[in-house]
MMTF fields as JSON, N, C-alpha, C and O atoms, coordinates in Angstrom:
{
  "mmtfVersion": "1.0.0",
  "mmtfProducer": "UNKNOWN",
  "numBonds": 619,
  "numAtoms": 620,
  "numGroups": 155,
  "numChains": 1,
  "numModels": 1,
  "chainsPerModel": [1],
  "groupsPerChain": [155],
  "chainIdList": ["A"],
  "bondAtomList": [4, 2, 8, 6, 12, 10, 16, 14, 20, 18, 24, 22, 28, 26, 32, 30, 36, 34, 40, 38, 44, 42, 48, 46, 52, 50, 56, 54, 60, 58, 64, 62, 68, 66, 72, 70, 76, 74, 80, 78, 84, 82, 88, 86, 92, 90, 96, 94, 100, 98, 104, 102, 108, 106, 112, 110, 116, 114, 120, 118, 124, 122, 128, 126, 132, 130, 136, 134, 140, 138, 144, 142, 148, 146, 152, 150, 156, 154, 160, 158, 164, 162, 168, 166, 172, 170, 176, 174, 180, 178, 184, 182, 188, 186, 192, 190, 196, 194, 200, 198, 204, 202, 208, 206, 212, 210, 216, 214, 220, 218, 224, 222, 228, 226, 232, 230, 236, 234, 240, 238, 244, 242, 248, 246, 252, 250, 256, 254, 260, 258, 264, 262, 268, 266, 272, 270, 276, 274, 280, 278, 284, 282, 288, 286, 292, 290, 296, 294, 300, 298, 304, 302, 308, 306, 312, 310, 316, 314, 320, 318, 324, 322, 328, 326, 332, 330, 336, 334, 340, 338, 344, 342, 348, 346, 352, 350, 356, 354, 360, 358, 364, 362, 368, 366, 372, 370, 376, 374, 380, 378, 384, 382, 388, 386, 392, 390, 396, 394, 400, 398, 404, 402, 408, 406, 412, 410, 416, 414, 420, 418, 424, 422, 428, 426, 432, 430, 436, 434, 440, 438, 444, 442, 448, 446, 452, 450, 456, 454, 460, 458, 464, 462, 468, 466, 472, 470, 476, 474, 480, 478, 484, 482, 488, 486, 492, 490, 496, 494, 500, 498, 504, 502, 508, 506, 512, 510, 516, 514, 520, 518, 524, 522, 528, 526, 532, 530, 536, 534, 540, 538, 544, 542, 548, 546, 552, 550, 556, 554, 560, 558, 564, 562, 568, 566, 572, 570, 576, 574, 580, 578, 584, 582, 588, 586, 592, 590, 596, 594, 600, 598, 604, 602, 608, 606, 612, 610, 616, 614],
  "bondOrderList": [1, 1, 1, 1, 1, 1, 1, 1, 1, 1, 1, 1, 1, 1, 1, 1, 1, 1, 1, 1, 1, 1, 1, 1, 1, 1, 1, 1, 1, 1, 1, 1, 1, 1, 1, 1, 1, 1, 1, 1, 1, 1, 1, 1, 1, 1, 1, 1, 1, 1, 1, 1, 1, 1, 1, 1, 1, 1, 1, 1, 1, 1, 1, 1, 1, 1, 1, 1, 1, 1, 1, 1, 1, 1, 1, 1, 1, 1, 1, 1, 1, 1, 1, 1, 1, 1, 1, 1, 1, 1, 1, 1, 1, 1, 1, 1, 1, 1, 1, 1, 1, 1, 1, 1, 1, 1, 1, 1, 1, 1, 1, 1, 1, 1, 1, 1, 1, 1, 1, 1, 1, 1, 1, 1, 1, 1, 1, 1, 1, 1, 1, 1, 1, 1, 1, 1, 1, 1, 1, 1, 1, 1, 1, 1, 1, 1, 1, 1, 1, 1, 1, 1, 1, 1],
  "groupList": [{"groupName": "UNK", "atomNameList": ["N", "CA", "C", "O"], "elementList": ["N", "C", "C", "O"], "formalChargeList": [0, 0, 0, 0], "bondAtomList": [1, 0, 2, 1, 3, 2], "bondOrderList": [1, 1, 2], "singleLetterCode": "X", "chemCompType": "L-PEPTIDE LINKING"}],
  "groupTypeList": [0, 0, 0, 0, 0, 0, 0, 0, 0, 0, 0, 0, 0, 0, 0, 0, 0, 0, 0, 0, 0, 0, 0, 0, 0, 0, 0, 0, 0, 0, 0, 0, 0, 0, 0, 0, 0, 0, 0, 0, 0, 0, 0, 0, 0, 0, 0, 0, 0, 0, 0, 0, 0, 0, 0, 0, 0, 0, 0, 0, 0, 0, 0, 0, 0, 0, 0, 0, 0, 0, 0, 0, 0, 0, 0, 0, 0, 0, 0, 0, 0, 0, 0, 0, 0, 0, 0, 0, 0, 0, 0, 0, 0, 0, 0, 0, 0, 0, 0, 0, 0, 0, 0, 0, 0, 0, 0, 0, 0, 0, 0, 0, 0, 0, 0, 0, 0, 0, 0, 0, 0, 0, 0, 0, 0, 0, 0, 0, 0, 0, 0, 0, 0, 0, 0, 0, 0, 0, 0, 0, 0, 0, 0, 0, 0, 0, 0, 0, 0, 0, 0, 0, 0, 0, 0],
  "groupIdList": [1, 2, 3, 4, 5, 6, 7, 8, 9, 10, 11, 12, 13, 14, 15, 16, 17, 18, 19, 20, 21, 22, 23, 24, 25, 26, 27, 28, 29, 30, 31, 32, 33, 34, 35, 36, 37, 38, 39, 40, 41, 42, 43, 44, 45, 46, 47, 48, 49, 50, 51, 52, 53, 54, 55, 56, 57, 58, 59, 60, 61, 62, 63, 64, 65, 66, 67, 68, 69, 70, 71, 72, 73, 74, 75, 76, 77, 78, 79, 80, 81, 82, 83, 84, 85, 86, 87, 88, 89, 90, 91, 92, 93, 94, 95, 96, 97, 98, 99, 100, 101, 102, 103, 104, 105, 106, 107, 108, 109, 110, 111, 112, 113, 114, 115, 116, 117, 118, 119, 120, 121, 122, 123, 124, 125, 126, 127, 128, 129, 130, 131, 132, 133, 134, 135, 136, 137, 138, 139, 140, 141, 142, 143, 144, 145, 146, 147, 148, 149, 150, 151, 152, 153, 154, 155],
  "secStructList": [7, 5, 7, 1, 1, 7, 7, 7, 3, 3, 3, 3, 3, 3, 7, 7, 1, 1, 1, 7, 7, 7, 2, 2, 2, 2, 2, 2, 2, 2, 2, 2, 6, 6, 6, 6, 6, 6, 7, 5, 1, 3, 3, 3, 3, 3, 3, 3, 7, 2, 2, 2, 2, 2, 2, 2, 2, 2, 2, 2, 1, 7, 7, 7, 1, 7, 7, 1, 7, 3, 3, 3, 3, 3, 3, 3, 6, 6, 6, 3, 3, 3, 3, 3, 3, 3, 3, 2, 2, 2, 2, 2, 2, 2, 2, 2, 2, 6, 6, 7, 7, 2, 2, 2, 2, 2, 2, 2, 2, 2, 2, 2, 2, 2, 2, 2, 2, 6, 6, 7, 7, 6, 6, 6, 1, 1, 1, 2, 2, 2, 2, 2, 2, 2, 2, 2, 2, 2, 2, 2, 6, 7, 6, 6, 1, 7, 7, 7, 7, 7, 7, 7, 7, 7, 7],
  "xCoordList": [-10.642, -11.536, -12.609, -13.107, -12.945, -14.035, -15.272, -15.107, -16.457, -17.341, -18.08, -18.148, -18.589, -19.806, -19.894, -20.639, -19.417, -19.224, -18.827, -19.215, -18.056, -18.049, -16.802, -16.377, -16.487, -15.373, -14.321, -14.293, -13.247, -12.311, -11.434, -11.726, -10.113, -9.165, -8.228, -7.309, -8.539, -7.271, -6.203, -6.351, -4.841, -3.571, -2.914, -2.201, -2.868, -2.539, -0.931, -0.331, -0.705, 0.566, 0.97, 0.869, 1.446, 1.772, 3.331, 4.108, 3.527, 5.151, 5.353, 6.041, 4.784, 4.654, 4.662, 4.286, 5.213, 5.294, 4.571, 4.441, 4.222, 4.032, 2.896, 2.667, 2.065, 0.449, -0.341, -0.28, -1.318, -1.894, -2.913, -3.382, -3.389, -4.188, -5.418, -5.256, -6.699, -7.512, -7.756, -8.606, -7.159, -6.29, -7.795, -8.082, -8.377, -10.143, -10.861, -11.345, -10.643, -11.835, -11.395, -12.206, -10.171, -9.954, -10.197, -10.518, -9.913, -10.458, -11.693, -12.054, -12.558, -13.97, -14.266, -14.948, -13.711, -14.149, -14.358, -15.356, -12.9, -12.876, -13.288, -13.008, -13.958, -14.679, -16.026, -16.591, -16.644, -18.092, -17.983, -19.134, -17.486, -16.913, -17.066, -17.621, -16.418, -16.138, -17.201, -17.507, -18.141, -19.102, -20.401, -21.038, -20.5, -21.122, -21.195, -22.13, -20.059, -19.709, -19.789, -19.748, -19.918, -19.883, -18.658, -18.923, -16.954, -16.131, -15.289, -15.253, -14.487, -13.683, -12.637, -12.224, -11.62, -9.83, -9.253, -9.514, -8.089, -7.209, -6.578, -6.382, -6.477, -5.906, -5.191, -5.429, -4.17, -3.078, -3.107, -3.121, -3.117, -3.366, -2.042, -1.975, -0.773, -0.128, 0.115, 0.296, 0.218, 0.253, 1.891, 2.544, 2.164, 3.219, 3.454, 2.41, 4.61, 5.045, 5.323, 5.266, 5.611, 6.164, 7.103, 6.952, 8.112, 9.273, 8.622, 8.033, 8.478, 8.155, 7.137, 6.898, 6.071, 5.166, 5.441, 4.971, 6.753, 6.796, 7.966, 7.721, 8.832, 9.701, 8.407, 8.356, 7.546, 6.572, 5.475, 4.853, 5.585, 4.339, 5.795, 5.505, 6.971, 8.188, 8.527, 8.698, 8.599, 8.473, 7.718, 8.197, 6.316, 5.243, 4.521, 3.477, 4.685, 3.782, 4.181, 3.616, 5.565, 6.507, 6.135, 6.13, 5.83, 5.463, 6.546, 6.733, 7.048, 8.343, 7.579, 8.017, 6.631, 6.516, 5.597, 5.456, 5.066, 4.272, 2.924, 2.546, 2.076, 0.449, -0.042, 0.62, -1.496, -2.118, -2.449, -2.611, -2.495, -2.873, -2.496, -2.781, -1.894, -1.551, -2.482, -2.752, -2.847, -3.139, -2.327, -1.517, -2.659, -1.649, -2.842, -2.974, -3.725, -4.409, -3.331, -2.11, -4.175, -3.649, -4.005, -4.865, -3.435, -4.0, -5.583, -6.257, -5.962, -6.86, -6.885, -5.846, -8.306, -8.304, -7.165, -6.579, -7.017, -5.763, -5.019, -4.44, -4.645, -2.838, -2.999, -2.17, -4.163, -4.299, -5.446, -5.474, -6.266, -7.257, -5.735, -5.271, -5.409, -4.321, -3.646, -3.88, -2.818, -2.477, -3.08, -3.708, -2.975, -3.101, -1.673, -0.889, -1.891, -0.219, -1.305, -1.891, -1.229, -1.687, -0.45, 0.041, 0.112, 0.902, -0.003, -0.975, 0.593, -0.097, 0.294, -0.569, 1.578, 2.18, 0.727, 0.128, 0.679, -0.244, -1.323, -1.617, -1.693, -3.23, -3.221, -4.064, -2.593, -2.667, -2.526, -2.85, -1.948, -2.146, -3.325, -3.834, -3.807, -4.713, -6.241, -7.091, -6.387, -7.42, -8.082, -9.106, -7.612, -8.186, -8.821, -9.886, -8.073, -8.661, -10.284, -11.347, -10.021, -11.523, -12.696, -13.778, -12.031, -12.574, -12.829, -13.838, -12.163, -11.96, -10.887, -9.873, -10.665, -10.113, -9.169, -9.344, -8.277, -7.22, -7.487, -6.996, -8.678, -8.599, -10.292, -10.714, -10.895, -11.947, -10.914, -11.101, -10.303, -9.375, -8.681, -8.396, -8.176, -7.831, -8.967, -8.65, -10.441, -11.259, -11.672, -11.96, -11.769, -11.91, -10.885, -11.199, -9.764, -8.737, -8.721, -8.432, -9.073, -9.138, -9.884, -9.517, -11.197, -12.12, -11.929, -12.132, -11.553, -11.162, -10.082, -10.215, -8.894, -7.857, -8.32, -8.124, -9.251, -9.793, -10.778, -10.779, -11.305, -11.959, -10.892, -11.085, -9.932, -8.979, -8.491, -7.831, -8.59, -7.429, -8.648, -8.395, -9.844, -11.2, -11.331, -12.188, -10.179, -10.161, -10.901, -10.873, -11.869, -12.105, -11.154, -10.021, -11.357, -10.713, -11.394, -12.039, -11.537, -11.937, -11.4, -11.66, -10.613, -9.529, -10.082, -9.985, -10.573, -10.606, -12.629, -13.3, -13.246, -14.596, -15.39, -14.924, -16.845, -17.541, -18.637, -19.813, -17.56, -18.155, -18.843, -19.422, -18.36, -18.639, -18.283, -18.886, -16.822, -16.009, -16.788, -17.334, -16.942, -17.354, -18.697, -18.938, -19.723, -21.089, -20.909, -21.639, -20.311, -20.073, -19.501, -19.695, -18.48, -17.563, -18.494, -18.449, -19.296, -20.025, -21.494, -21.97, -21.822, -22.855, -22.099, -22.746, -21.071, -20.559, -20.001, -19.915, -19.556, -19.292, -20.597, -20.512, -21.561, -22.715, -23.188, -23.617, -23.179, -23.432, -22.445, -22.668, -21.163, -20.458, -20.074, -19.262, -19.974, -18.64, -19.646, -19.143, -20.832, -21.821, -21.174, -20.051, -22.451, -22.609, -21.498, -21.472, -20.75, -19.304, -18.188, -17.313, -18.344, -17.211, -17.435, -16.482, -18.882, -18.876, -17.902, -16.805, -18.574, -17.504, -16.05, -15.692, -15.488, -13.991, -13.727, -14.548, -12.274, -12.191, -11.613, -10.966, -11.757, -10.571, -9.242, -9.138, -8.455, -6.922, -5.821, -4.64, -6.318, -5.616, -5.578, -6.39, -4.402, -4.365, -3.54, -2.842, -3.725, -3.162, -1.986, -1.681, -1.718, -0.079, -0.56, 0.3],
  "yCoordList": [10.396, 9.282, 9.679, 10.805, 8.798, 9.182, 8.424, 7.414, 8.969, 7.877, 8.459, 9.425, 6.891, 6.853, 5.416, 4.483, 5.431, 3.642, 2.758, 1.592, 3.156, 2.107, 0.885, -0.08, 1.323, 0.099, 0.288, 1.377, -1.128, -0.976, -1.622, -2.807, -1.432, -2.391, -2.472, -1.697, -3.516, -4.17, -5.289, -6.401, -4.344, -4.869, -5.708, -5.003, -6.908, -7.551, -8.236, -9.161, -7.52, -8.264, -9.253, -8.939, -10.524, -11.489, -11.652, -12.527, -10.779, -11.195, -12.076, -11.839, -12.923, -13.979, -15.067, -15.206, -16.432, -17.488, -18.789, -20.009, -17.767, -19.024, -19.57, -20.774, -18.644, -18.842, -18.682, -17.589, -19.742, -19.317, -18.342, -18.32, -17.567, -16.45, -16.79, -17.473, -16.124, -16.029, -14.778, -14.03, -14.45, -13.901, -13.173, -11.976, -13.961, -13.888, -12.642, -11.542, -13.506, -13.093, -11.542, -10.629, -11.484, -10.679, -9.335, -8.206, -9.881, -8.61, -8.599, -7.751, -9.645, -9.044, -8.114, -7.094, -8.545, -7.568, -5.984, -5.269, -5.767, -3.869, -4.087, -3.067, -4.95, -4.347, -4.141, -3.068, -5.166, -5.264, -4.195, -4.203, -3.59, -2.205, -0.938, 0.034, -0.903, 0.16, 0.181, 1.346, -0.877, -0.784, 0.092, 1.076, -0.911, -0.365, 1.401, 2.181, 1.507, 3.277, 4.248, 5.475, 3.468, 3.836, 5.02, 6.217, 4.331, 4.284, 3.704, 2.493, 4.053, 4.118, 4.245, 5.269, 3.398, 3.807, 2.614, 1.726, 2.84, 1.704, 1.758, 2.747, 0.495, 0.182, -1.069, -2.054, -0.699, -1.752, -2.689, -2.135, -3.952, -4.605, -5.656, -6.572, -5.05, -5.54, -6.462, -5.891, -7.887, -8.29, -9.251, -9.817, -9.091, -9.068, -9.622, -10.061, -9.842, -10.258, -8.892, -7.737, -9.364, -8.394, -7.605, -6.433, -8.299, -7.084, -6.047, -5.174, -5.79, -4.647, -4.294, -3.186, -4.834, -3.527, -2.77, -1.639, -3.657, -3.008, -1.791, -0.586, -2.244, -0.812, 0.738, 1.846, 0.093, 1.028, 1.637, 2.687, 0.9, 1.573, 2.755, 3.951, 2.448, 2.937, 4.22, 5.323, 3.92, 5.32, 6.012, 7.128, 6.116, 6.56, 6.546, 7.192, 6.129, 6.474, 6.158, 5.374, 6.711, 6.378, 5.513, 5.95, 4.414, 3.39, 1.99, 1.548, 1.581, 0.956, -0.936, -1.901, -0.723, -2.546, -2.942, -2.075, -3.99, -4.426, -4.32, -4.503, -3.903, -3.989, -4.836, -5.357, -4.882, -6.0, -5.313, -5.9, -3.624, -3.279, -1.922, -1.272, -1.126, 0.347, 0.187, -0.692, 2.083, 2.424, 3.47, 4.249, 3.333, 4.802, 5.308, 4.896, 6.297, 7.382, 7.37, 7.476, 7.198, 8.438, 9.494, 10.217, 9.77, 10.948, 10.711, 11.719, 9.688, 9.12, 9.031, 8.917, 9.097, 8.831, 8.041, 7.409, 8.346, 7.163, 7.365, 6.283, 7.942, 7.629, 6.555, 5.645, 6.538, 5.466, 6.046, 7.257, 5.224, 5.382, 5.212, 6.207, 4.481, 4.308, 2.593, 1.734, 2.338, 1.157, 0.65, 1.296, -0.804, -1.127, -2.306, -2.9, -2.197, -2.96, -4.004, -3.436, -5.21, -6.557, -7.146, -7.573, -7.063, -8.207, -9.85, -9.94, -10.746, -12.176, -12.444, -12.863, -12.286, -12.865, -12.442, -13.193, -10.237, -10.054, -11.146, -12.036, -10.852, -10.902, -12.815, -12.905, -13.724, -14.954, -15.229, -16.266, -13.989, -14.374, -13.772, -14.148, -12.697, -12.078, -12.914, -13.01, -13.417, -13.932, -15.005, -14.618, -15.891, -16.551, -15.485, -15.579, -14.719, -14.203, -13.453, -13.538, -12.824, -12.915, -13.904, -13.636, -15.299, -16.399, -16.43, -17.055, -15.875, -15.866, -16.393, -16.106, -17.299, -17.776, -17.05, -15.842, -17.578, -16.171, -15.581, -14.559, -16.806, -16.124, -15.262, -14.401, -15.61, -14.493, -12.842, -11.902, -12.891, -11.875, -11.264, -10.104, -11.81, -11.306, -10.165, -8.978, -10.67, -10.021, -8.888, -7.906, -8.748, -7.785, -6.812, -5.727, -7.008, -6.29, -5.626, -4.435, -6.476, -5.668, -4.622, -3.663, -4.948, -3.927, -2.633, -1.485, -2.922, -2.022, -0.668, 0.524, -1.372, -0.482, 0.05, 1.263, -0.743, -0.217, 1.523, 2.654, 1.166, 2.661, 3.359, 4.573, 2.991, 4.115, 4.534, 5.572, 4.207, 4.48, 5.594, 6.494, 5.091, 6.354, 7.608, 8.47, 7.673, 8.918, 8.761, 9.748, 7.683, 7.322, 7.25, 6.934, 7.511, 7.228, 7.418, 8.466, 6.496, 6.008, 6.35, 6.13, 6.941, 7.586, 9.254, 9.797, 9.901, 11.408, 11.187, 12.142, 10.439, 11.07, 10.776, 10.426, 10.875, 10.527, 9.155, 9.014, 8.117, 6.758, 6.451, 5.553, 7.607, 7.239, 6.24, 5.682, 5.969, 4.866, 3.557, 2.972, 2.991, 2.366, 1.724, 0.658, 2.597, 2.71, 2.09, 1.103, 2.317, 2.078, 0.696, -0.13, 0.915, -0.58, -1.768, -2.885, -1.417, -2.43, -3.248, -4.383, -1.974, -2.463, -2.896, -3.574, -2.599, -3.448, -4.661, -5.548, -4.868, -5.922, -7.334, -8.555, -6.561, -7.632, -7.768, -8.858, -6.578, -6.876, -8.189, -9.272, -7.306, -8.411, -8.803, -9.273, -9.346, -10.224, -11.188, -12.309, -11.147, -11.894, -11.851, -11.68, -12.09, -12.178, -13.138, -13.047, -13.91, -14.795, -13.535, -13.648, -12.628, -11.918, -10.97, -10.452, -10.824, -10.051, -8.964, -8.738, -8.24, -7.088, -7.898, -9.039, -6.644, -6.67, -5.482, -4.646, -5.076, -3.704, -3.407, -4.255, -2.453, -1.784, -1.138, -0.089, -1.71, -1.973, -1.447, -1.377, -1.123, -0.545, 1.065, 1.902, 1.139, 2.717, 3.041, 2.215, 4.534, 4.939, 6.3, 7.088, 6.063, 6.372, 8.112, 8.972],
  "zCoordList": [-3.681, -3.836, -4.826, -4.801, -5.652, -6.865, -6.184, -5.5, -6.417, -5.969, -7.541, -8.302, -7.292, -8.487, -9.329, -9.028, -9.906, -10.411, -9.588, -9.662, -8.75, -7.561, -8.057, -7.421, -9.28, -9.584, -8.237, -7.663, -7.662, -7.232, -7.517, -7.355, -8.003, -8.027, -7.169, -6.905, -6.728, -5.485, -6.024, -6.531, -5.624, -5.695, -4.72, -4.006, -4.408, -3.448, -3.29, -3.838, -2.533, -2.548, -0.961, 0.225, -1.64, -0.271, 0.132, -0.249, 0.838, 1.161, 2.336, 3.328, 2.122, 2.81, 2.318, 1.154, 3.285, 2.558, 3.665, 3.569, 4.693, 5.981, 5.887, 5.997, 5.66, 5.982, 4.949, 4.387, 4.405, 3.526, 3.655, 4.793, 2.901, 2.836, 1.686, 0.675, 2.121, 1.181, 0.505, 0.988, -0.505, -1.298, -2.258, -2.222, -2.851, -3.438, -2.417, -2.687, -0.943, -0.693, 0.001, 0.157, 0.313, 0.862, -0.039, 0.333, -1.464, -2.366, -2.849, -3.665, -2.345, -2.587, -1.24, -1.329, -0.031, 0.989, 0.521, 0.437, 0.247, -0.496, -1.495, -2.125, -2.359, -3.557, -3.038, -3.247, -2.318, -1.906, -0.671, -0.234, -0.14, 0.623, -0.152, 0.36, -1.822, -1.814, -2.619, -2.871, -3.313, -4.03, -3.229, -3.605, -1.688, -0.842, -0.519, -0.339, -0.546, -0.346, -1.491, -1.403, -2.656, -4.115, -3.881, -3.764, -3.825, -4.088, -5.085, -4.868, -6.233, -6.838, -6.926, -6.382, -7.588, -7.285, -7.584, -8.396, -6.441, -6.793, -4.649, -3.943, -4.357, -3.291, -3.545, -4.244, -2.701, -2.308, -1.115, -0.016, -1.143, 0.574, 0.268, -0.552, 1.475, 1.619, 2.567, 3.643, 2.672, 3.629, 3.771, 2.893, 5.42, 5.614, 6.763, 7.243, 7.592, 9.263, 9.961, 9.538, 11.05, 12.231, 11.656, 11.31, 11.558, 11.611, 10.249, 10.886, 9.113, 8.365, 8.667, 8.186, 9.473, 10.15, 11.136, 11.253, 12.494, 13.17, 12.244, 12.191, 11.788, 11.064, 10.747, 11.282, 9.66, 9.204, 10.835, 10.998, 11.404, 12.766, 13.182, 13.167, 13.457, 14.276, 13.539, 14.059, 12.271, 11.386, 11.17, 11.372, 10.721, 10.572, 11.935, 11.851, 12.924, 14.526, 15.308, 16.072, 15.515, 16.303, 17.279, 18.43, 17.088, 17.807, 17.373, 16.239, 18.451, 17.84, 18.262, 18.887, 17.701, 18.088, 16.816, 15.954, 16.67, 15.53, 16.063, 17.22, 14.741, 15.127, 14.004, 13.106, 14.25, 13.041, 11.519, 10.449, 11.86, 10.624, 10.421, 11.427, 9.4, 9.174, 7.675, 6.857, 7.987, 6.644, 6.05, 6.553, 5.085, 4.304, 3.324, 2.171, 3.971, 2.713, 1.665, 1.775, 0.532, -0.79, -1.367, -0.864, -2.482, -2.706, -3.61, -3.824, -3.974, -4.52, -6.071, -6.72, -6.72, -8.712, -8.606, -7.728, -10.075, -10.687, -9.806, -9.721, -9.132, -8.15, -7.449, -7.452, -6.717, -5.784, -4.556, -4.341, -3.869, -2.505, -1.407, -0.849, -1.32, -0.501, -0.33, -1.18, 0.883, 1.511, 2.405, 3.244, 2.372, 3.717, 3.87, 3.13, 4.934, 5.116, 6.724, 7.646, 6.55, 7.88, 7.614, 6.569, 9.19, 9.402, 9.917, 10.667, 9.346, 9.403, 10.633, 11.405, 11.088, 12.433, 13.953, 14.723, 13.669, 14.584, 14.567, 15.365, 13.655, 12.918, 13.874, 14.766, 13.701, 13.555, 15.27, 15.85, 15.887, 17.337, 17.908, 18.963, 17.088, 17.865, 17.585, 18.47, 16.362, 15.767, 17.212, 17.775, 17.532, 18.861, 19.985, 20.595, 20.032, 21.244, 20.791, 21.406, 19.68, 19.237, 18.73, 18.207, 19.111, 18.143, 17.149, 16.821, 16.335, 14.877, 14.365, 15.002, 13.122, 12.446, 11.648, 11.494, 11.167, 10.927, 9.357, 8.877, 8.521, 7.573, 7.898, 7.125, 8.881, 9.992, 9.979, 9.206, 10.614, 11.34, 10.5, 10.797, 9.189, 7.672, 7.275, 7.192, 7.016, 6.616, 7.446, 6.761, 8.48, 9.46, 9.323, 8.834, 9.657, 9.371, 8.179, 8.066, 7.137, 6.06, 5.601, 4.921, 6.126, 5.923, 6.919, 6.523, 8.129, 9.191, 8.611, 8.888, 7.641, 7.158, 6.157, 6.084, 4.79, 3.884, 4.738, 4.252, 5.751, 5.823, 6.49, 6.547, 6.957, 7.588, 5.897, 5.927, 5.043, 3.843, 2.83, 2.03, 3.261, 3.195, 4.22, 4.031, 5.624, 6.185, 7.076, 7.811, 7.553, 8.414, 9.468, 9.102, 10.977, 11.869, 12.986, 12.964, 14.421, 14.876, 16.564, 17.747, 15.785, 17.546, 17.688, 18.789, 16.684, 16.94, 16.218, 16.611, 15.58, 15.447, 16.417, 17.501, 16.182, 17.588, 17.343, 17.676, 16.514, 16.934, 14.72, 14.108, 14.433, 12.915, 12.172, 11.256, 12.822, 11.888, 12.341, 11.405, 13.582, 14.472, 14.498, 15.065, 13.713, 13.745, 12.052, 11.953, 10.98, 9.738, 9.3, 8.407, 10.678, 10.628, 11.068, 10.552, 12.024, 12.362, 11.339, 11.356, 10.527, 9.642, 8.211, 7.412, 7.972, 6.915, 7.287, 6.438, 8.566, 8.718, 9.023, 8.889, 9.406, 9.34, 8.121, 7.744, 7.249, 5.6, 4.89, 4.349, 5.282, 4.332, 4.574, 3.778, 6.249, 6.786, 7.403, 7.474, 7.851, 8.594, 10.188, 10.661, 10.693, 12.157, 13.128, 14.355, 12.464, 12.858, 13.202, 14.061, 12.576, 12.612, 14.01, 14.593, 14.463, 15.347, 15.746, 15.236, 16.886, 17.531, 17.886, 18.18, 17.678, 18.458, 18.513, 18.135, 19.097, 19.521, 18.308, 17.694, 17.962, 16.893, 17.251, 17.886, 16.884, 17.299, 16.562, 16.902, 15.61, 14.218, 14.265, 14.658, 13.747, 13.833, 12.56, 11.972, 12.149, 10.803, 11.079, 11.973, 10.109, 10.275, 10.488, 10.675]
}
């Protein structure tokens, strides 16, 4: 990861055809993220259904069912910051139960995987990711997005 200019370019890809997505905003999230972190690079946000996340959770964390969000670190600079891979299917059932809207639950998610793909993680530190996740999300997601649990895990 380079920090310093803070440029980010996000590659978005929709393999999807069901649901529309906000496609804009979802890449201002990781830019206004990585600007915030004065991060640099290049990330990928793939978004997708069940079945190829659950394949990718089953391979990479041996977890054989679908979740709402994987990350994939990279190696960073030009190669890449990393992936993020949201399935729409999770994402679109889980979004109610947090009262959030699914293109709500898009942005969350996104920012959630964007710091797992920064090495953040949230299962082994002592509340860092958590404490970070929560003030960027009132920065840039506003107070609608409120808490939820973090649900996402990296490969």
């Amino acid at each position: 990861m380079r920090r310093g200019s803070a440029h980010l370019e996000v590659v978005l890809l929709n393999q999807q055809r069901r649901r529309r997505i906000p496609a804009a905003r979802l890449r201002r999230v990781i830019q206004d993220a990585a600007r915030a972190l004065r991060v640099s690079g290049e990330v990928a946000l793939v978004l997708t259904g069940d079945a190829p996340v659950r394949r990718l959770n089953a391979r990479y964390r041996h977890q054989d069912k679908a979740t709402d969000v994987l990350s994939f670190p990279g190696p960073g600079g030009d190669v890449g910051l990393g992936d993020i891979v949201i399935s729409l299917d999770t994402a679109a059932r889980n979004a109610p139960r947090f009262g959030r809207t699914l293109s709500e639950e898009l942005q969350v998610l996104t920012l959630h995987g964007f710091l797992h793909v920064l090495g953040y993680d949230h299962e082994t530190d002592d509340g860092t990711m958590d404490r970070l996740e929560a003030r960027l999300r009132r920065r840039l997601l506003g107070v609608a997005f409120g808490p939820g649990p973090a649900r996402e895990k990296r490969p």
